[in-house]
Short mmCIF file of N, CA and C in Angstrom, two decimals:
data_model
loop_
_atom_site.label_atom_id
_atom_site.label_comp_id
_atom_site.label_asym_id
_atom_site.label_seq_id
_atom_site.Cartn_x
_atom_site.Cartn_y
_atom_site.Cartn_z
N UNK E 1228 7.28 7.39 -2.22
CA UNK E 1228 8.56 7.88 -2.67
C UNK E 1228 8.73 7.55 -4.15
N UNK E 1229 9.53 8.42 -4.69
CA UNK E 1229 9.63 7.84 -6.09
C UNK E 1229 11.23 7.97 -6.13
N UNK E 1230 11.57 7.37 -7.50
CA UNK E 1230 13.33 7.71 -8.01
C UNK E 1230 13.47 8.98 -8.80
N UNK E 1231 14.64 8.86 -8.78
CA UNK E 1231 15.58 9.80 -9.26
C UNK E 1231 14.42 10.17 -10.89
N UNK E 1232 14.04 9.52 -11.47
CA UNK E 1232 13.68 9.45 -12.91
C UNK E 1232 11.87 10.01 -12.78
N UNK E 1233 11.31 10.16 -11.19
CA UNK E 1233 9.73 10.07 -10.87
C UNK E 1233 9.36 9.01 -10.85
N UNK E 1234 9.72 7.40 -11.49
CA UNK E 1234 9.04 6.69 -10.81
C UNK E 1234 8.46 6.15 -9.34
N UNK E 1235 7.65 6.13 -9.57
CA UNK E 1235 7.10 5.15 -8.06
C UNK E 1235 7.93 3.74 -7.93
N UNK E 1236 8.47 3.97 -6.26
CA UNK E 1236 9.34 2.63 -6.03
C UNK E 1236 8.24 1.08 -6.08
N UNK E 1237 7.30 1.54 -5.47
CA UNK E 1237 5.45 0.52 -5.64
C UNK E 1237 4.27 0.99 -6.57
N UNK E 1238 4.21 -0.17 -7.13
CA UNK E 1238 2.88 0.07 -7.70
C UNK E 1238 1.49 -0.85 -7.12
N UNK E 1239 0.70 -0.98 -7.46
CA UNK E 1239 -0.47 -1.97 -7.10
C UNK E 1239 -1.46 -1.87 -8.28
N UNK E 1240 -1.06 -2.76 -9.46
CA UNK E 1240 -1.53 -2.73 -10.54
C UNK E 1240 -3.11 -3.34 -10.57
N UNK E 1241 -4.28 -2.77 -10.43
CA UNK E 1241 -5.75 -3.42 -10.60
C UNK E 1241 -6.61 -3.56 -11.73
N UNK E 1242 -7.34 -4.41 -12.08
CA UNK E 1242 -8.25 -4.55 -13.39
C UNK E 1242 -9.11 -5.64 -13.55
N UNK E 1243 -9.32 -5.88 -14.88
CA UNK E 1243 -10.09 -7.16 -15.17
C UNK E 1243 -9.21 -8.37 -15.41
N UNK E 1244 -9.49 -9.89 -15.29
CA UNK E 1244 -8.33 -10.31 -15.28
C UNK E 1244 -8.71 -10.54 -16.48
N UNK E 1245 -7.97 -10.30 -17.82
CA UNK E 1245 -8.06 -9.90 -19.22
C UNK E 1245 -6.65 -9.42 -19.58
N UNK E 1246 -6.32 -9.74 -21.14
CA UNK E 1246 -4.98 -9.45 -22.41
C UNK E 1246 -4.65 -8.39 -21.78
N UNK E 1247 -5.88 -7.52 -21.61
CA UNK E 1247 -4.95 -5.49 -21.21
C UNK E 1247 -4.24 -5.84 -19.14
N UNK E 1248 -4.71 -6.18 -18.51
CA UNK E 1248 -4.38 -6.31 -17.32
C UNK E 1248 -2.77 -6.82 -17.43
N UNK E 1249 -3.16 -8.29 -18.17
CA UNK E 1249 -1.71 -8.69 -18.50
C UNK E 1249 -0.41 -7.99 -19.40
N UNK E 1250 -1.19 -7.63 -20.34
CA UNK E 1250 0.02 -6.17 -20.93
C UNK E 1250 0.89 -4.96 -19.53
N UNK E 1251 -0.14 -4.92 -19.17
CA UNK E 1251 -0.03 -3.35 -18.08
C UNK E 1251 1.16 -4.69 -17.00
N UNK E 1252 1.25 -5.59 -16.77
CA UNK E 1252 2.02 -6.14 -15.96
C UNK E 1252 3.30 -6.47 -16.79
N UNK E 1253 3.27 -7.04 -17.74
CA UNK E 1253 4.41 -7.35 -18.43
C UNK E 1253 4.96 -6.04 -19.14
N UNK E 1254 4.58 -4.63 -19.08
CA UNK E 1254 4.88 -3.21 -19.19
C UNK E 1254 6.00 -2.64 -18.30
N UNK E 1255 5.22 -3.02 -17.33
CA UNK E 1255 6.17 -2.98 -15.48
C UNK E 1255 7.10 -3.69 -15.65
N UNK E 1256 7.06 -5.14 -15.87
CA UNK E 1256 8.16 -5.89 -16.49
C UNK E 1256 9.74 -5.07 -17.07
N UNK E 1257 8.63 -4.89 -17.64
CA UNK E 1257 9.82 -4.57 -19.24
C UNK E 1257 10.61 -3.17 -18.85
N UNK E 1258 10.17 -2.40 -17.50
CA UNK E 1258 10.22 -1.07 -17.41
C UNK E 1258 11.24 -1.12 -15.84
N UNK E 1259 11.35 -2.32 -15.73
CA UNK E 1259 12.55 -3.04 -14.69
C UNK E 1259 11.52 -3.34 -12.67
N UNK E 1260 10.15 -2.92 -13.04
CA UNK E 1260 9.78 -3.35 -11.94
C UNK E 1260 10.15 -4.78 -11.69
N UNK E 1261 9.70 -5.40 -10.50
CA UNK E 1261 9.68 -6.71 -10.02
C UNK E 1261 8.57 -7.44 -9.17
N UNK E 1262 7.83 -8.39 -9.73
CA UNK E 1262 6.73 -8.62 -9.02
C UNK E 1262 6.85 -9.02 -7.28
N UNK E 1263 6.01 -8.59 -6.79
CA UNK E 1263 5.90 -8.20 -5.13
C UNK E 1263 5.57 -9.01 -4.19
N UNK E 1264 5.44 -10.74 -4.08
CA UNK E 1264 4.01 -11.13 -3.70
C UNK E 1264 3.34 -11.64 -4.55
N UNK E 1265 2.26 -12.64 -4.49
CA UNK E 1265 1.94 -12.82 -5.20
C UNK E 1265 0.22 -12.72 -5.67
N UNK E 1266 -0.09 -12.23 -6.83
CA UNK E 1266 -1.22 -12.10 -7.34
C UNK E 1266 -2.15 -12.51 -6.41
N UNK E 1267 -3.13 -11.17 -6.21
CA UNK E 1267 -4.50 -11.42 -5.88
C UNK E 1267 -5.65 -11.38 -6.86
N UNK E 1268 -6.91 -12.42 -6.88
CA UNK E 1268 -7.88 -12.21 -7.95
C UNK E 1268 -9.21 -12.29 -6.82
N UNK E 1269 -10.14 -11.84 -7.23
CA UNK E 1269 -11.85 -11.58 -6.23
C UNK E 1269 -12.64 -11.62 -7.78
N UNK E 1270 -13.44 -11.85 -7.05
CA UNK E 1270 -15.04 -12.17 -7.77
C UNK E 1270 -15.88 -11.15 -7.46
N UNK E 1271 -16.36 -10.35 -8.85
CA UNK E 1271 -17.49 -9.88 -8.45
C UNK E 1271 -18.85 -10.05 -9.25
N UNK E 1272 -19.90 -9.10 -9.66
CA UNK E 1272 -20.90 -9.16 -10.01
C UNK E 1272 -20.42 -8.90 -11.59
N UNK E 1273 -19.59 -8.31 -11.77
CA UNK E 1273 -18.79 -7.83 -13.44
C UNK E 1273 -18.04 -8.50 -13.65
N UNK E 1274 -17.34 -9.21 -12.84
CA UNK E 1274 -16.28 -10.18 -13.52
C UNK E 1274 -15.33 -10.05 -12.28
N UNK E 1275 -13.94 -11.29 -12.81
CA UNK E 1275 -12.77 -11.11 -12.05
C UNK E 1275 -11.95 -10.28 -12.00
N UNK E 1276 -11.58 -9.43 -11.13
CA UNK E 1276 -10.87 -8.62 -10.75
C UNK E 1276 -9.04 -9.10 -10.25
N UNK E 1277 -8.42 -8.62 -10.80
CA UNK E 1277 -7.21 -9.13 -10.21
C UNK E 1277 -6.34 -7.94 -9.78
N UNK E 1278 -5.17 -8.13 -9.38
CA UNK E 1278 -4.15 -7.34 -8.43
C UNK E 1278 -2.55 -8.15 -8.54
N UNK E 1279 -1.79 -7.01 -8.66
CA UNK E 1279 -0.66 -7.50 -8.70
C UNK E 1279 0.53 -6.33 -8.45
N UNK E 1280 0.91 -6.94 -6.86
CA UNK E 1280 1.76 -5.70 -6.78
C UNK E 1280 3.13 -5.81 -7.67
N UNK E 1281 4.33 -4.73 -7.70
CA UNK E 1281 5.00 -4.63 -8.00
C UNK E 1281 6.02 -3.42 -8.08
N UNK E 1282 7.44 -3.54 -7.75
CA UNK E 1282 8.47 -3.26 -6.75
C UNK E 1282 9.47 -2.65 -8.02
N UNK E 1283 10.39 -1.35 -7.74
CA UNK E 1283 11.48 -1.45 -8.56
C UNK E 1283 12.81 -1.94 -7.49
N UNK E 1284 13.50 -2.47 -7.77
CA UNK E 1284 14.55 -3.04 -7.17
C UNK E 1284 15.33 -2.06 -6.92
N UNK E 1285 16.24 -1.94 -5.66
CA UNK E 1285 17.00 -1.07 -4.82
C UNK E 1285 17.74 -0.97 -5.86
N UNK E 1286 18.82 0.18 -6.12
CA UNK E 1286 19.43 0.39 -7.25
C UNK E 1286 21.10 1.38 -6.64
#
């Protein structure tokens, strides 16, 4: 579902855990999401991978 505006009420933000991963979360931030839960990170053969859901608040 999304809002009134097209956003998505969920996101499930994925990447490297790296400066750009953390931008793209503090983006959501700034854009009135709300974090979901808390952070997942995995290991792979390329590096750490992390996850971070995130929610816009009922309005």
């Amino acid at each position: 579902m999304t809002t009134a505006d097209g956003r998505l009420r969920y996101r499930l933000l994925t990447g490297p855990d790296d400066r750009s991963f953390c931008e793209r979360i503090s983006a959501a931030l700034d854009e009135g999401y709300v974090l979901y839960g808390s952070p997942s990170i995995t290991h792979t053969p390329n590096g750490v991978i992390a996850a971070q859901a995130v929610v816009l608040p009922n309005t």
